[in-house]
């Protein structure tokens, strides 16, 4: 049988599986599976090379389904390839099945969760960067929808990929003309897409996405011009089932059983072909000896006041020396986050992400999926730009590390647009995400070590101004711990602080001591997980009275974390930034917005007075 | 004096002001002001038409400084134009001054806060849409940096502007070659930018950004091709001061006083020219009678189970009938958010934003700045994509309304990528943002009315599945209120719920009643501001015992809001989604992730047992 015929038969099987699966599940997106079925057949059973026994074989070509709602098609491919049992297909979207509505790495062949559109290309860029670092000949394929090309993140990734000359990266856009609620902006104007990608430095190839030979021919052009390649495939949504083909109103809608019966009359029965025999295995390839999982590094000795952001830079550099898996990405602020120290020492492991935070985090997910340990930094305020990518990194179980600098009103004169005042809420809302917020350079370095060693998403919050050194050089700062910085038998109130407010709390403590009022002071450097037990114990010893003070907005920060942990066990006063701040000197702003030593002292006095 | 010479003199004055202001302030970005000084002089004192006495004159051409770090240049322009006193310039970045480090609308001429890069073009698109709705001949100018063109949001806006044929919109890119930490991706390759903008449907004009005549000539081409126009200006960062010109390492760095003295030797003294005389006034233009501020609308009568998202659609449609300022934007999910009802009735006031959430919110800011009342909707999960825009909308004091649908695990089979589980944290962290979360169709409609009438940022959280009607048709739902749904003299525990969990709480209440255990049930539909006083009162009456239950992650949601409000006054149990969920049926997921009636009943029993 000619290969063309075999692939066409596989495509038909993929269509039938997709239709049946979604009808059985009673939900899902069959029409978007049908438009991409021929592409998927050609890709997995002719163009890609992969070892069907090892999803993590470094020789494998990698695949990202950016249009995640075509998950049934992907599961059908896996079943046809023998990667999962055929019978699993009937469990689509069941709570007991890893064949979820949109792909997640609960399925080991999936390298990143998708379903929030426009993110897959960045992940693909990260994977391609990892393959290049590995000196691997493997390639990366990203299957995108046309609708998602409206997402800016796509163009951040496209710019970066061209700039980095990732010629082994191939995007395929399934241009099926229809979005969810309307036709797309460009409908079937493939030239419009081609112009955009070419302007962004890509080679663009247009093709009829339902002609097997044409698709195979297009694949031959990948990378031929030394650029990343996009294959723009003209397709028909619902292809193969006449009554849903190219019709608006069929997005995210399975066929009813009678409709399915009619559809299967058109497709015919499952054609007889063994797709597994068509799988093309890669030439064996081994990464050079993988870097050992070393996370401990020689610490800098600090005596003078030092900004925690500077300590982050020092720590990242030191970590990079002992662990070759560590890579850094920055959003054109590396001279402020101090990631530049790593960039200078390890240019080959450093990626200037320019001002494109979404792509920065997406690339990190790709790098992490291939075993690298990415540290990404920008101003904490601008991480809000990548909130959706952070969310998807959680669903991807990504082992990525993020540093947000310039937090709170303590940055001063640059004003509110540059102040990270919601980052704790952002990262605390991600289940399992570690959130560390050191107050001095020593703890900052220790936190970098802890987050590197922690397998999973971790966030470090660093401060712009220099702060005094509080801790001895070898002090340990485990994730989930806290430090009691001041303690006495007569403490009337516990002050719980983190970062810059630890120093305000210490000042307040000295002031109050003069008045004969003793306070306990806790450095809650591990904001998540919070050391709830220790904090509860200390607060209980001070009569259940506590002040929480943070350079962050009220919602979702340290104060609410403590309130949640101590509910019913303490009377709390919460000092935080409660209005939209403005430009000014750091100390003026700490005072004006209620998180200075003077405010802490006042709150303590009020609580102590009962 | 020839106009050219006058404008050159003004540009020199702008440079001198910018240098002096930043040196006096001791911080700021003088070099980026210097690169754009000639453009600014030509724009404000030759090309733009505005009434210097009325920042809100609808005849005014509008201006957005997307590269917000050039704020000193903008303040200098305002001083030269006589919009603010010249002496105010020496107060740059002081806590007492509205001349902040980055522009905010504390200054009435500023239409949107900038400083988070890549957002100004979307705001400009929104303003241009408003001008078109007004049938105004006025134009909109957006001054951008080259570095920020790496932001995907720029390309979302560019796509939309071309698609909407906004020929009165003009972007000017100050291509000064240098970012903060490195040269930009394209440096001085103006053709690279031109290719991108042209591919995105714009007319692109390249020009030497320091040649006055050339700049004026370029302005003549605006809109000539019926497209939005971008003027790509080749400039030199630090232009006019030899020792900082085109040098890396001078971003965000003021001159020291001795350096300033040297710089002023090069620029010379302030040239003698009265810029105010060059201001070109617009022809008078009046908007047609502005729509009255009517927010009350005839409500739908609900009897059957109805999804709150559907009620949102009904309410928006009804609101649109009584208030012509209401406009709608949607991110290609209007058939799911039910914004499509408004779209069908009012196509001229409806904007298909496609899958580009950042631009959707940015356009809303622009529309609101011109007096429209934009309602924007998408899945709550995808609003994380626009977190930074929401943040900047707060600093812009934008009167925008946002609806996030498909929240929580209750969406079911589509899986975690589609579940809004962090949206309460996102919006609660914004000071002053109203957050409403109705449990039934009646309260959903009332919430739409309340958020429309509220002057400022407001968020509505809607649910996918249909829920029973709980309230009588005319019930009022004021912002900051709550409803006690079940109350008796022997209540042992208060259950605080919102949205879908109100219904689970009611089920649990019935179940517990059979066991002889009475519970009080509160519908906390106003999540922010929370009705802390009423909740505290009710909880006190049930022995200080409360269960909070929400279909949201633990961090920053209703549970922590209640914990913060009741700290020390109650023993709380917090039921919420504590792990990364998966696909499944809604009721299975509510059960598995601990927020079902059964879980509520168990928590109540435990609390009641003490």
PDB file of C-alpha atoms in Angstrom, chain B residues 163-354:
ATOM      1  CA  UNK B 163      -8.838  44.968  11.151  1.00  0.00           C
ATOM      2  CA  UNK B 164     -10.980  47.861  12.421  1.00  0.00           C
ATOM      3  CA  UNK B 165      -9.405  50.209   9.837  1.00  0.00           C
ATOM      4  CA  UNK B 166      -8.553  52.875  12.402  1.00  0.00           C
ATOM      5  CA  UNK B 167      -7.031  55.341   9.978  1.00  0.00           C
ATOM      6  CA  UNK B 168      -7.071  58.175  12.500  1.00  0.00           C
ATOM      7  CA  UNK B 169      -4.766  56.217  14.769  1.00  0.00           C
ATOM      8  CA  UNK B 170      -1.052  56.975  14.536  1.00  0.00           C
ATOM      9  CA  UNK B 171       1.702  55.196  16.416  1.00  0.00           C
ATOM     10  CA  UNK B 172       5.157  56.694  16.531  1.00  0.00           C
ATOM     11  CA  UNK B 173       7.996  54.392  17.486  1.00  0.00           C
ATOM     12  CA  UNK B 174      11.047  56.098  18.946  1.00  0.00           C
ATOM     13  CA  UNK B 175      13.633  53.649  17.605  1.00  0.00           C
ATOM     14  CA  UNK B 176      16.578  54.635  19.779  1.00  0.00           C
ATOM     15  CA  UNK B 177      18.254  51.241  19.501  1.00  0.00           C
ATOM     16  CA  UNK B 178      18.873  50.645  23.186  1.00  0.00           C
ATOM     17  CA  UNK B 179      16.764  48.820  25.738  1.00  0.00           C
ATOM     18  CA  UNK B 180      17.410  48.889  29.455  1.00  0.00           C
ATOM     19  CA  UNK B 181      20.036  46.205  29.677  1.00  0.00           C
ATOM     20  CA  UNK B 182      21.046  45.525  26.078  1.00  0.00           C
ATOM     21  CA  UNK B 183      20.536  46.787  22.549  1.00  0.00           C
ATOM     22  CA  UNK B 184      17.060  45.877  21.309  1.00  0.00           C
ATOM     23  CA  UNK B 185      16.458  42.894  19.056  1.00  0.00           C
ATOM     24  CA  UNK B 186      16.335  44.980  15.891  1.00  0.00           C
ATOM     25  CA  UNK B 187      18.559  47.897  16.959  1.00  0.00           C
ATOM     26  CA  UNK B 188      18.392  50.482  14.159  1.00  0.00           C
ATOM     27  CA  UNK B 189      16.923  48.128  11.568  1.00  0.00           C
ATOM     28  CA  UNK B 190      13.861  50.251  10.832  1.00  0.00           C
ATOM     29  CA  UNK B 191      12.977  48.008   7.921  1.00  0.00           C
ATOM     30  CA  UNK B 192      12.460  45.124  10.345  1.00  0.00           C
ATOM     31  CA  UNK B 193       9.839  47.136  12.228  1.00  0.00           C
ATOM     32  CA  UNK B 194       8.279  48.338   8.990  1.00  0.00           C
ATOM     33  CA  UNK B 195       7.930  44.769   7.743  1.00  0.00           C
ATOM     34  CA  UNK B 196       6.194  43.742  10.947  1.00  0.00           C
ATOM     35  CA  UNK B 197       3.747  46.641  11.029  1.00  0.00           C
ATOM     36  CA  UNK B 198       2.995  46.360   7.308  1.00  0.00           C
ATOM     37  CA  UNK B 199       2.380  42.634   7.664  1.00  0.00           C
ATOM     38  CA  UNK B 200      -0.027  43.510  10.454  1.00  0.00           C
ATOM     39  CA  UNK B 201      -1.953  45.772   8.106  1.00  0.00           C
ATOM     40  CA  UNK B 202      -0.485  49.176   8.918  1.00  0.00           C
ATOM     41  CA  UNK B 203       0.982  51.868   6.752  1.00  0.00           C
ATOM     42  CA  UNK B 204       4.590  52.334   7.880  1.00  0.00           C
ATOM     43  CA  UNK B 205       6.645  55.465   7.326  1.00  0.00           C
ATOM     44  CA  UNK B 206      10.298  55.657   8.295  1.00  0.00           C
ATOM     45  CA  UNK B 207      11.948  58.916   9.210  1.00  0.00           C
ATOM     46  CA  UNK B 208      14.968  60.473  10.862  1.00  0.00           C
ATOM     47  CA  UNK B 209      13.522  61.303  14.264  1.00  0.00           C
ATOM     48  CA  UNK B 210      15.785  64.268  14.765  1.00  0.00           C
ATOM     49  CA  UNK B 211      14.985  66.121  11.501  1.00  0.00           C
ATOM     50  CA  UNK B 212      12.105  68.485  12.138  1.00  0.00           C
ATOM     51  CA  UNK B 213      11.026  68.842   8.490  1.00  0.00           C
ATOM     52  CA  UNK B 214      11.192  65.112   7.941  1.00  0.00           C
ATOM     53  CA  UNK B 215       9.015  64.467  10.967  1.00  0.00           C
ATOM     54  CA  UNK B 216       6.460  67.064   9.835  1.00  0.00           C
ATOM     55  CA  UNK B 217       6.479  65.534   6.367  1.00  0.00           C
ATOM     56  CA  UNK B 218       5.886  62.075   7.803  1.00  0.00           C
ATOM     57  CA  UNK B 219       2.857  63.322   9.731  1.00  0.00           C
ATOM     58  CA  UNK B 220       1.259  64.372   6.464  1.00  0.00           C
ATOM     59  CA  UNK B 221       1.030  60.729   5.478  1.00  0.00           C
ATOM     60  CA  UNK B 222      -1.115  59.718   8.426  1.00  0.00           C
ATOM     61  CA  UNK B 223      -4.183  57.789   7.347  1.00  0.00           C
ATOM     62  CA  UNK B 224      -3.583  58.424   3.661  1.00  0.00           C
ATOM     63  CA  UNK B 225      -3.837  54.750   2.850  1.00  0.00           C
ATOM     64  CA  UNK B 226      -6.970  54.181   4.883  1.00  0.00           C
ATOM     65  CA  UNK B 227      -5.009  52.241   7.444  1.00  0.00           C
ATOM     66  CA  UNK B 228      -3.565  53.012  10.836  1.00  0.00           C
ATOM     67  CA  UNK B 229      -0.145  54.571  10.409  1.00  0.00           C
ATOM     68  CA  UNK B 230       3.092  53.931  12.207  1.00  0.00           C
ATOM     69  CA  UNK B 231       5.936  56.400  11.989  1.00  0.00           C
ATOM     70  CA  UNK B 232       9.202  54.636  12.632  1.00  0.00           C
ATOM     71  CA  UNK B 233      11.622  57.283  13.800  1.00  0.00           C
ATOM     72  CA  UNK B 234      15.323  56.543  13.818  1.00  0.00           C
ATOM     73  CA  UNK B 235      16.653  58.295  16.889  1.00  0.00           C
ATOM     74  CA  UNK B 236      19.643  58.387  19.173  1.00  0.00           C
ATOM     75  CA  UNK B 237      19.171  57.695  22.858  1.00  0.00           C
ATOM     76  CA  UNK B 238      20.569  60.649  24.783  1.00  0.00           C
ATOM     77  CA  UNK B 239      20.507  62.810  21.632  1.00  0.00           C
ATOM     78  CA  UNK B 240      22.009  66.241  22.216  1.00  0.00           C
ATOM     79  CA  UNK B 241      24.480  65.332  24.923  1.00  0.00           C
ATOM     80  CA  UNK B 242      27.563  63.825  23.337  1.00  0.00           C
ATOM     81  CA  UNK B 243      28.811  61.766  26.268  1.00  0.00           C
ATOM     82  CA  UNK B 244      25.575  59.854  26.735  1.00  0.00           C
ATOM     83  CA  UNK B 245      24.482  59.575  23.096  1.00  0.00           C
ATOM     84  CA  UNK B 246      23.851  56.021  21.897  1.00  0.00           C
ATOM     85  CA  UNK B 247      25.617  54.526  24.900  1.00  0.00           C
ATOM     86  CA  UNK B 248      24.493  51.400  26.696  1.00  0.00           C
ATOM     87  CA  UNK B 249      24.270  51.709  30.494  1.00  0.00           C
ATOM     88  CA  UNK B 250      22.448  55.059  30.552  1.00  0.00           C
ATOM     89  CA  UNK B 251      18.887  53.783  30.816  1.00  0.00           C
ATOM     90  CA  UNK B 252      17.110  55.036  33.928  1.00  0.00           C
ATOM     91  CA  UNK B 253      20.079  57.044  35.084  1.00  0.00           C
ATOM     92  CA  UNK B 254      20.014  60.805  35.692  1.00  0.00           C
ATOM     93  CA  UNK B 255      23.070  62.952  35.198  1.00  0.00           C
ATOM     94  CA  UNK B 256      25.045  63.932  38.258  1.00  0.00           C
ATOM     95  CA  UNK B 257      25.240  67.692  38.783  1.00  0.00           C
ATOM     96  CA  UNK B 258      28.675  68.045  37.204  1.00  0.00           C
ATOM     97  CA  UNK B 259      27.533  65.941  34.262  1.00  0.00           C
ATOM     98  CA  UNK B 260      24.453  68.123  33.969  1.00  0.00           C
ATOM     99  CA  UNK B 261      26.628  71.216  33.826  1.00  0.00           C
ATOM    100  CA  UNK B 262      28.642  69.666  30.992  1.00  0.00           C
ATOM    101  CA  UNK B 263      25.449  68.641  29.219  1.00  0.00           C
ATOM    102  CA  UNK B 264      24.009  72.142  29.459  1.00  0.00           C
ATOM    103  CA  UNK B 265      27.174  73.529  27.906  1.00  0.00           C
ATOM    104  CA  UNK B 266      26.350  71.424  24.883  1.00  0.00           C
ATOM    105  CA  UNK B 267      22.660  72.260  24.716  1.00  0.00           C
ATOM    106  CA  UNK B 268      23.150  75.918  25.538  1.00  0.00           C
ATOM    107  CA  UNK B 269      20.692  77.939  27.611  1.00  0.00           C
ATOM    108  CA  UNK B 270      16.932  77.609  27.246  1.00  0.00           C
ATOM    109  CA  UNK B 271      16.235  79.041  23.764  1.00  0.00           C
ATOM    110  CA  UNK B 272      13.772  81.879  23.597  1.00  0.00           C
ATOM    111  CA  UNK B 273      10.518  80.716  22.058  1.00  0.00           C
ATOM    112  CA  UNK B 274       6.900  80.750  23.229  1.00  0.00           C
ATOM    113  CA  UNK B 275       5.582  77.296  22.501  1.00  0.00           C
ATOM    114  CA  UNK B 276       2.077  78.234  23.593  1.00  0.00           C
ATOM    115  CA  UNK B 277       1.651  80.395  20.519  1.00  0.00           C
ATOM    116  CA  UNK B 278       2.224  77.378  18.297  1.00  0.00           C
ATOM    117  CA  UNK B 279      -0.585  75.307  19.765  1.00  0.00           C
ATOM    118  CA  UNK B 280      -3.143  74.482  17.093  1.00  0.00           C
ATOM    119  CA  UNK B 281      -6.679  74.517  18.340  1.00  0.00           C
ATOM    120  CA  UNK B 282      -9.197  72.067  16.946  1.00  0.00           C
ATOM    121  CA  UNK B 283     -12.405  73.007  15.213  1.00  0.00           C
ATOM    122  CA  UNK B 284     -15.163  72.934  17.808  1.00  0.00           C
ATOM    123  CA  UNK B 285     -16.813  69.562  18.003  1.00  0.00           C
ATOM    124  CA  UNK B 286     -19.568  68.338  20.220  1.00  0.00           C
ATOM    125  CA  UNK B 287     -20.508  64.776  20.937  1.00  0.00           C
ATOM    126  CA  UNK B 288     -24.144  64.189  20.318  1.00  0.00           C
ATOM    127  CA  UNK B 289     -26.086  64.508  23.540  1.00  0.00           C
ATOM    128  CA  UNK B 290     -24.265  62.254  25.899  1.00  0.00           C
ATOM    129  CA  UNK B 291     -26.224  59.312  27.146  1.00  0.00           C
ATOM    130  CA  UNK B 292     -27.790  59.926  30.524  1.00  0.00           C
ATOM    131  CA  UNK B 293     -26.281  58.035  33.419  1.00  0.00           C
ATOM    132  CA  UNK B 294     -29.043  55.454  33.547  1.00  0.00           C
ATOM    133  CA  UNK B 295     -28.105  52.123  34.994  1.00  0.00           C
ATOM    134  CA  UNK B 296     -31.431  50.628  36.071  1.00  0.00           C
ATOM    135  CA  UNK B 297     -32.939  48.313  33.506  1.00  0.00           C
ATOM    136  CA  UNK B 298     -36.014  46.086  33.318  1.00  0.00           C
ATOM    137  CA  UNK B 299     -35.107  42.723  34.777  1.00  0.00           C
ATOM    138  CA  UNK B 300     -35.812  39.340  33.286  1.00  0.00           C
ATOM    139  CA  UNK B 301     -38.244  37.139  35.209  1.00  0.00           C
ATOM    140  CA  UNK B 302     -36.530  33.896  36.135  1.00  0.00           C
ATOM    141  CA  UNK B 303     -38.233  30.742  37.281  1.00  0.00           C
ATOM    142  CA  UNK B 304     -36.246  27.863  35.838  1.00  0.00           C
ATOM    143  CA  UNK B 305     -32.676  27.020  36.745  1.00  0.00           C
ATOM    144  CA  UNK B 306     -30.482  29.513  34.898  1.00  0.00           C
ATOM    145  CA  UNK B 307     -26.731  29.968  34.671  1.00  0.00           C
ATOM    146  CA  UNK B 308     -25.494  33.291  36.063  1.00  0.00           C
ATOM    147  CA  UNK B 309     -23.506  33.707  32.847  1.00  0.00           C
ATOM    148  CA  UNK B 310     -26.756  33.652  30.900  1.00  0.00           C
ATOM    149  CA  UNK B 311     -28.260  36.203  33.284  1.00  0.00           C
ATOM    150  CA  UNK B 312     -25.195  38.364  32.645  1.00  0.00           C
ATOM    151  CA  UNK B 313     -25.964  38.261  28.934  1.00  0.00           C
ATOM    152  CA  UNK B 314     -29.594  39.177  29.523  1.00  0.00           C
ATOM    153  CA  UNK B 315     -28.653  41.999  31.876  1.00  0.00           C
ATOM    154  CA  UNK B 316     -26.031  43.428  29.539  1.00  0.00           C
ATOM    155  CA  UNK B 317     -28.542  43.478  26.730  1.00  0.00           C
ATOM    156  CA  UNK B 318     -31.138  45.220  28.903  1.00  0.00           C
ATOM    157  CA  UNK B 319     -28.567  47.703  30.183  1.00  0.00           C
ATOM    158  CA  UNK B 320     -27.502  48.461  26.625  1.00  0.00           C
ATOM    159  CA  UNK B 321     -31.063  49.397  25.768  1.00  0.00           C
ATOM    160  CA  UNK B 322     -31.281  52.069  28.466  1.00  0.00           C
ATOM    161  CA  UNK B 323     -27.703  53.350  28.324  1.00  0.00           C
ATOM    162  CA  UNK B 324     -26.077  54.220  25.034  1.00  0.00           C
ATOM    163  CA  UNK B 325     -22.631  54.585  26.612  1.00  0.00           C
ATOM    164  CA  UNK B 326     -22.443  50.873  27.230  1.00  0.00           C
ATOM    165  CA  UNK B 327     -20.128  49.035  24.844  1.00  0.00           C
ATOM    166  CA  UNK B 328     -19.074  45.400  24.858  1.00  0.00           C
ATOM    167  CA  UNK B 329     -15.818  43.652  24.044  1.00  0.00           C
ATOM    168  CA  UNK B 330     -15.362  39.897  24.024  1.00  0.00           C
ATOM    169  CA  UNK B 331     -12.462  37.500  23.498  1.00  0.00           C
ATOM    170  CA  UNK B 332     -14.087  35.135  20.963  1.00  0.00           C
ATOM    171  CA  UNK B 333     -16.189  33.380  23.589  1.00  0.00           C
ATOM    172  CA  UNK B 334     -19.319  35.525  23.416  1.00  0.00           C
ATOM    173  CA  UNK B 335     -21.497  32.471  22.882  1.00  0.00           C
ATOM    174  CA  UNK B 336     -20.199  31.152  26.201  1.00  0.00           C
ATOM    175  CA  UNK B 337     -20.134  34.370  28.234  1.00  0.00           C
ATOM    176  CA  UNK B 338     -23.479  35.269  26.600  1.00  0.00           C
ATOM    177  CA  UNK B 339     -22.213  38.690  25.644  1.00  0.00           C
ATOM    178  CA  UNK B 340     -23.498  37.644  22.215  1.00  0.00           C
ATOM    179  CA  UNK B 341     -26.965  38.896  23.140  1.00  0.00           C
ATOM    180  CA  UNK B 342     -25.579  42.431  23.313  1.00  0.00           C
ATOM    181  CA  UNK B 343     -23.497  41.896  20.162  1.00  0.00           C
ATOM    182  CA  UNK B 344     -26.563  40.923  18.176  1.00  0.00           C
ATOM    183  CA  UNK B 345     -28.625  43.857  19.397  1.00  0.00           C
ATOM    184  CA  UNK B 346     -25.936  46.529  19.213  1.00  0.00           C
ATOM    185  CA  UNK B 347     -23.356  45.574  16.607  1.00  0.00           C
ATOM    186  CA  UNK B 348     -22.048  49.139  16.371  1.00  0.00           C
ATOM    187  CA  UNK B 349     -21.251  49.163  20.084  1.00  0.00           C
ATOM    188  CA  UNK B 350     -19.781  45.661  20.112  1.00  0.00           C
ATOM    189  CA  UNK B 351     -16.201  44.724  19.428  1.00  0.00           C
ATOM    190  CA  UNK B 352     -15.048  41.209  18.695  1.00  0.00           C
ATOM    191  CA  UNK B 353     -11.650  41.275  20.386  1.00  0.00           C
ATOM    192  CA  UNK B 354     -10.697  37.809  19.133  1.00  0.00           C
TER     193      UNK B 354
END
